[in-house]
Amino acid sequence: MTFASDLRDEQSALALQRLGYGLTVSATAVILISLVAFVTGAQQYPHVGLCIVAWVLLACTAIFVLPRRFAFAESPRGFLVVIAVSAVIVALDIVGSWTGTTESPHPSAATAVGGILLACVNTRPVRDIVIATAVLSAALVLTFVTSLHGDVLALGPRIVVVLLAGVPPMIGVQVVRSFRSLVQIESDRTQVQATVSTAGITVGMLASKELARLDLDAERLLDAVATGQATLPLSPKTASQAASIATELRLHLIAGRGRTWLYHAVSESAVLGPVVTVTDSEGLAAHLSTDQRDALLSAIWLFAADLSRATQKLRIDLRQPMKNGDTDRRISIRIEASGVPRKQVDPAVWQAIRKVGVHTESHHEDVLLVDIDCDVERSTGAT
Amino acid sequence: MPRNRSESSRLLSETCSSLGIAMSVAALLCVSLPGALPLPLPYFAVLACLVAATAGYIKIRRVRSLLLPAIVAVAGLLSLLLIGLFGAHANLATTSALAIIAGGVIPSVAVVTGISRGSVVPLAVVFVATFTIVVSIVVLSDGVRQRPIALALIGWAFCVTLALWLGRMAPQTVRRINSMGRAYHAERQASETEARRRQDARLLHDTVLATLTLLAHSGVGVNEQALREQAAEDAALLRQLRMGFTPDPSSSGEYNLKPVTESTLGNTLESVKQRFRRMGLEVNWHGTGHVFLPSETLDAFLLALAECLENVRRHSGVDEAHVTITDDEETVRAMVTDAGVGFDLGTIEPSRLGFAESIVARLRDVGGNARLFSSPGSGTTVVLEVPK
């Protein structure tokens, strides 16, 4: 039944996979650049043997992590192994390049560990990567600060080294996070958009899920009674369970028929749901044409999703206008947005609202009021 | 749906902002190391440029404008120039600052553009300007090693690749997701059909609800074995519904829920009879059993009938009821009679018996009606009518 949700999951998995390829390439580049730096300056290292051991370990880790073929590398335990080996690499490399003076060459395998972390960004929780990167940077900073001997200016090149090690994984984290929210918001928007072309009044996506759940609960309870699992007379707990299933089932069998597309669009959306309240007791939204619906939803989306502030609330009120005349063919919509400074309203909002109908706007403190007066075709609009 | 600031440009600007802030702050640290730049003018001039760049990168995260990238790039170039002019006695800190600005602060701005067509020329100009300044500094001053040039090249390569990659991949992903609108539409319709199918299985839910109501009272007052049988039957019906079938238990004389246009009354009456027998009420049928009714009318008729019998079971004080079914050209009539305690129509509100809502309302939905006759001590009669 929910093949579209499967498709969505598959799409976001595919998208993350494509993102993963890019991360692998950048991680490889970071490691190669560090390797070139090491090879070109190899004669400067005081204990070059230790550094070579560090690089061999790093190569093994890279072979383990980069190809994205080993499921173990993506498991929490695999990541722990990667982290442990990385710690050894960093330690060996720091000791191998340590002269105790400002003339020390830069620990190159340690910066390459940043590349390893970058490759893990899309398979591990953000926190893991951030902590690991912070520890890596702190270790480097500590090493550099303790070998200064008063030559503060020598910190300059060391800052570059810390950047080389720390920035790639942090940017990777940023990209993956932004990308996940992109996938989520776009999926939500597409899903909400689908309500525009449905019938004006429908039962919505959640109705069938809820009803299916209640039917299943009832089935299980009846089965338990039938098979004797639940002894008769029933325990008060099971009896009250039966009562609540019956009540909910009654409500669901009569309710849900009279909800408009707008109600469903808002209630089914993870983005709009928490900030938008729709008041439309007469189901007037159903009379809007497809174009008007599309534009109204755009305006709501732009208000609610684009700014996405904690303080923001959006109230949508639909009612029959009080004026005389052909009230049958008019609907007045009031959008009340709190926490939106007038200046920061996206120009596209007004563009969208103009497509819904004629509007007037007013501003009281931080509450923006938009009144839209729109023409509707009652006879055909409700289809 | 039209959008001004798309999610893909948000991805680019957030990445650009993070990268730019990290680089600007690092550059600020480098030039602020004691002794890096002569005080006060050279240091504060460079500081002002780098603070401007940092502020610009913070702003880029939220505000989309062409001016911000330009300001940031100019601030970066200016700081390079100032370091070149004032840092005559080049040191490790200023050299590193050069590398960070030329390979980090300035190229980070490329990320926000996503290397769109319109941004290629301005970016090329910035690139050329950056390298002109860095190379001249390296060539003109003795102390500077060539390291900044290599680092700046690496930084530019990294930023441009990142911008190209994100700038192509993000809109592509958005397009893919948006192309699923049709699938969502199909899912929505399937989901609604499914909800309707379940809601329309009204007779099934009616018997399930009746059983659940009995169970809600712990099943007290009903024969235990009968209740178990009823529960098993209802569970079986729900299972069928779950499997996607519309339960069609006509073979066992149960409800006929098939969405046919017409069905007979007779085979469904038997099931009502069985159900009430389990609950301790004997129902006697009289009259015709072969009446054809549209399925909606049949549903309403049976529900009203079951509701009447439930009232008899609960309130009449007798364990027997008679149902007489008659029909003529236009209507089907059922008379439900019991010889129980009866009641005074004037003293008991009909609504207390659920008469108005559950019986009258259901029948009126299909164009029928119900009438109630009773007096204390002489039983109760309900007449139900539905059109054919």
PDB file of C-alpha atoms in Angstrom, chain A residues 116-240:
ATOM      1  CA  ILE A 116      39.606   8.909   7.167  1.00  0.00           C
ATOM      2  CA  LEU A 117      37.068  10.699   9.367  1.00  0.00           C
ATOM      3  CA  LEU A 118      35.666  12.458   6.315  1.00  0.00           C
ATOM      4  CA  ALA A 119      35.017   9.098   4.672  1.00  0.00           C
ATOM      5  CA  CYS A 120      33.011   7.987   7.728  1.00  0.00           C
ATOM      6  CA  VAL A 121      30.805  11.089   7.847  1.00  0.00           C
ATOM      7  CA  ASN A 122      27.694   9.704   6.175  1.00  0.00           C
ATOM      8  CA  THR A 123      27.678   6.353   7.922  1.00  0.00           C
ATOM      9  CA  ARG A 124      28.214   7.518  11.500  1.00  0.00           C
ATOM     10  CA  PRO A 125      26.214   9.847  13.784  1.00  0.00           C
ATOM     11  CA  VAL A 126      27.293  13.487  13.596  1.00  0.00           C
ATOM     12  CA  ARG A 127      28.355  13.450  17.254  1.00  0.00           C
ATOM     13  CA  ASP A 128      30.908  10.665  16.699  1.00  0.00           C
ATOM     14  CA  ILE A 129      32.656  12.543  13.921  1.00  0.00           C
ATOM     15  CA  VAL A 130      32.587  15.869  15.741  1.00  0.00           C
ATOM     16  CA  ILE A 131      34.105  14.360  18.890  1.00  0.00           C
ATOM     17  CA  ALA A 132      36.777  12.469  16.938  1.00  0.00           C
ATOM     18  CA  THR A 133      37.685  15.576  14.935  1.00  0.00           C
ATOM     19  CA  ALA A 134      37.828  17.693  18.074  1.00  0.00           C
ATOM     20  CA  VAL A 135      40.130  15.168  19.781  1.00  0.00           C
ATOM     21  CA  LEU A 136      42.377  15.022  16.703  1.00  0.00           C
ATOM     22  CA  SER A 137      42.602  18.825  16.495  1.00  0.00           C
ATOM     23  CA  ALA A 138      43.196  19.123  20.244  1.00  0.00           C
ATOM     24  CA  ALA A 139      46.029  16.577  20.091  1.00  0.00           C
ATOM     25  CA  LEU A 140      47.690  18.532  17.286  1.00  0.00           C
ATOM     26  CA  VAL A 141      47.220  21.896  19.029  1.00  0.00           C
ATOM     27  CA  LEU A 142      48.641  20.494  22.281  1.00  0.00           C
ATOM     28  CA  THR A 143      51.692  19.092  20.487  1.00  0.00           C
ATOM     29  CA  PHE A 144      52.351  22.363  18.723  1.00  0.00           C
ATOM     30  CA  VAL A 145      51.866  24.567  21.763  1.00  0.00           C
ATOM     31  CA  THR A 146      54.233  22.483  23.908  1.00  0.00           C
ATOM     32  CA  SER A 147      57.029  22.727  21.318  1.00  0.00           C
ATOM     33  CA  LEU A 148      56.889  26.512  20.828  1.00  0.00           C
ATOM     34  CA  HIS A 149      59.625  27.660  23.247  1.00  0.00           C
ATOM     35  CA  GLY A 150      58.411  31.230  23.030  1.00  0.00           C
ATOM     36  CA  ASP A 151      58.396  31.479  19.232  1.00  0.00           C
ATOM     37  CA  VAL A 152      54.745  32.423  18.967  1.00  0.00           C
ATOM     38  CA  LEU A 153      54.921  33.189  15.246  1.00  0.00           C
ATOM     39  CA  ALA A 154      55.784  29.551  14.544  1.00  0.00           C
ATOM     40  CA  LEU A 155      52.168  28.788  15.441  1.00  0.00           C
ATOM     41  CA  GLY A 156      51.146  30.149  12.042  1.00  0.00           C
ATOM     42  CA  PRO A 157      52.047  27.094   9.930  1.00  0.00           C
ATOM     43  CA  ARG A 158      50.684  24.879  12.717  1.00  0.00           C
ATOM     44  CA  ILE A 159      47.287  26.545  12.389  1.00  0.00           C
ATOM     45  CA  VAL A 160      47.363  25.575   8.704  1.00  0.00           C
ATOM     46  CA  VAL A 161      48.071  21.966   9.679  1.00  0.00           C
ATOM     47  CA  VAL A 162      45.179  21.912  12.164  1.00  0.00           C
ATOM     48  CA  LEU A 163      42.917  23.343   9.442  1.00  0.00           C
ATOM     49  CA  LEU A 164      44.026  20.665   6.973  1.00  0.00           C
ATOM     50  CA  ALA A 165      43.209  17.941   9.498  1.00  0.00           C
ATOM     51  CA  GLY A 166      40.042  19.363  11.041  1.00  0.00           C
ATOM     52  CA  VAL A 167      38.212  21.252   8.325  1.00  0.00           C
ATOM     53  CA  PRO A 168      37.471  18.393   5.868  1.00  0.00           C
ATOM     54  CA  PRO A 169      35.547  16.209   8.352  1.00  0.00           C
ATOM     55  CA  MET A 170      33.709  19.219   9.798  1.00  0.00           C
ATOM     56  CA  ILE A 171      32.642  20.401   6.344  1.00  0.00           C
ATOM     57  CA  GLY A 172      31.651  16.803   5.574  1.00  0.00           C
ATOM     58  CA  VAL A 173      29.404  16.805   8.649  1.00  0.00           C
ATOM     59  CA  GLN A 174      27.888  20.101   7.555  1.00  0.00           C
ATOM     60  CA  VAL A 175      27.207  18.842   4.026  1.00  0.00           C
ATOM     61  CA  VAL A 176      25.647  15.587   5.208  1.00  0.00           C
ATOM     62  CA  ARG A 177      23.421  17.390   7.694  1.00  0.00           C
ATOM     63  CA  SER A 178      22.256  19.998   5.210  1.00  0.00           C
ATOM     64  CA  PHE A 179      21.761  17.288   2.648  1.00  0.00           C
ATOM     65  CA  ARG A 180      19.632  15.146   4.948  1.00  0.00           C
ATOM     66  CA  SER A 181      17.426  18.110   5.757  1.00  0.00           C
ATOM     67  CA  LEU A 182      17.191  18.897   2.042  1.00  0.00           C
ATOM     68  CA  VAL A 183      15.970  15.379   1.295  1.00  0.00           C
ATOM     69  CA  GLN A 184      13.528  15.459   4.189  1.00  0.00           C
ATOM     70  CA  ILE A 185      12.087  18.884   3.427  1.00  0.00           C
ATOM     71  CA  GLU A 186      11.803  18.249  -0.291  1.00  0.00           C
ATOM     72  CA  SER A 187      10.061  14.905   0.281  1.00  0.00           C
ATOM     73  CA  ASP A 188       7.674  16.564   2.678  1.00  0.00           C
ATOM     74  CA  ARG A 189       6.966  19.337   0.197  1.00  0.00           C
ATOM     75  CA  THR A 190       6.301  16.913  -2.624  1.00  0.00           C
ATOM     76  CA  GLN A 191       4.008  14.904  -0.405  1.00  0.00           C
ATOM     77  CA  VAL A 192       2.110  17.994   0.725  1.00  0.00           C
ATOM     78  CA  GLN A 193       1.894  19.200  -2.845  1.00  0.00           C
ATOM     79  CA  ALA A 194       0.086  16.008  -3.817  1.00  0.00           C
ATOM     80  CA  THR A 195      -2.946  17.137  -1.776  1.00  0.00           C
ATOM     81  CA  VAL A 196      -3.540  20.016  -4.181  1.00  0.00           C
ATOM     82  CA  SER A 197      -4.794  17.746  -6.911  1.00  0.00           C
ATOM     83  CA  THR A 198      -6.944  15.480  -4.736  1.00  0.00           C
ATOM     84  CA  ALA A 199     -10.661  15.828  -4.136  1.00  0.00           C
ATOM     85  CA  GLY A 200     -11.600  18.845  -2.022  1.00  0.00           C
ATOM     86  CA  ILE A 201     -12.765  16.758   0.886  1.00  0.00           C
ATOM     87  CA  THR A 202     -11.065  13.472   1.604  1.00  0.00           C
ATOM     88  CA  VAL A 203     -10.223  11.085   4.396  1.00  0.00           C
ATOM     89  CA  GLY A 204      -6.480  11.717   4.227  1.00  0.00           C
ATOM     90  CA  MET A 205      -3.491   9.445   4.412  1.00  0.00           C
ATOM     91  CA  LEU A 206      -3.609   8.901   8.147  1.00  0.00           C
ATOM     92  CA  ALA A 207      -7.232   7.714   8.217  1.00  0.00           C
ATOM     93  CA  SER A 208      -6.577   4.368   6.620  1.00  0.00           C
ATOM     94  CA  LYS A 209      -3.479   3.778   8.742  1.00  0.00           C
ATOM     95  CA  GLU A 210      -5.395   4.547  11.944  1.00  0.00           C
ATOM     96  CA  LEU A 211      -8.350   2.464  10.895  1.00  0.00           C
ATOM     97  CA  ALA A 212      -6.086  -0.422   9.956  1.00  0.00           C
ATOM     98  CA  ARG A 213      -4.387  -0.193  13.325  1.00  0.00           C
ATOM     99  CA  LEU A 214      -7.691  -0.196  15.220  1.00  0.00           C
ATOM    100  CA  ASP A 215      -9.000  -3.114  13.177  1.00  0.00           C
ATOM    101  CA  LEU A 216      -5.831  -5.003  13.961  1.00  0.00           C
ATOM    102  CA  ASP A 217      -6.075  -4.221  17.685  1.00  0.00           C
ATOM    103  CA  ALA A 218      -9.667  -5.406  17.682  1.00  0.00           C
ATOM    104  CA  GLU A 219      -8.694  -8.547  15.776  1.00  0.00           C
ATOM    105  CA  ARG A 220      -5.973  -9.385  18.284  1.00  0.00           C
ATOM    106  CA  LEU A 221      -8.256  -8.854  21.251  1.00  0.00           C
ATOM    107  CA  LEU A 222     -11.054 -10.934  19.733  1.00  0.00           C
ATOM    108  CA  ASP A 223      -8.563 -13.633  18.852  1.00  0.00           C
ATOM    109  CA  ALA A 224      -7.293 -13.673  22.411  1.00  0.00           C
ATOM    110  CA  VAL A 225     -10.850 -14.122  23.646  1.00  0.00           C
ATOM    111  CA  ALA A 226     -11.629 -16.777  21.049  1.00  0.00           C
ATOM    112  CA  THR A 227      -8.545 -18.873  21.780  1.00  0.00           C
ATOM    113  CA  GLY A 228      -8.998 -18.564  25.531  1.00  0.00           C
ATOM    114  CA  GLN A 229      -5.774 -16.602  25.962  1.00  0.00           C
ATOM    115  CA  ALA A 230      -7.839 -13.985  27.706  1.00  0.00           C
ATOM    116  CA  THR A 231      -9.970 -15.620  30.388  1.00  0.00           C
ATOM    117  CA  LEU A 232     -13.618 -14.693  30.732  1.00  0.00           C
ATOM    118  CA  PRO A 233     -14.798 -12.633  32.523  1.00  0.00           C
ATOM    119  CA  LEU A 234     -12.097 -10.299  31.304  1.00  0.00           C
ATOM    120  CA  SER A 235      -9.710  -8.523  33.634  1.00  0.00           C
ATOM    121  CA  PRO A 236     -10.550  -4.838  34.152  1.00  0.00           C
ATOM    122  CA  LYS A 237      -7.450  -3.900  32.135  1.00  0.00           C
ATOM    123  CA  THR A 238      -8.431  -5.923  29.082  1.00  0.00           C
ATOM    124  CA  ALA A 239     -12.043  -4.771  29.415  1.00  0.00           C
ATOM    125  CA  SER A 240     -11.025  -1.128  29.374  1.00  0.00           C
TER     126      SER A 240
END
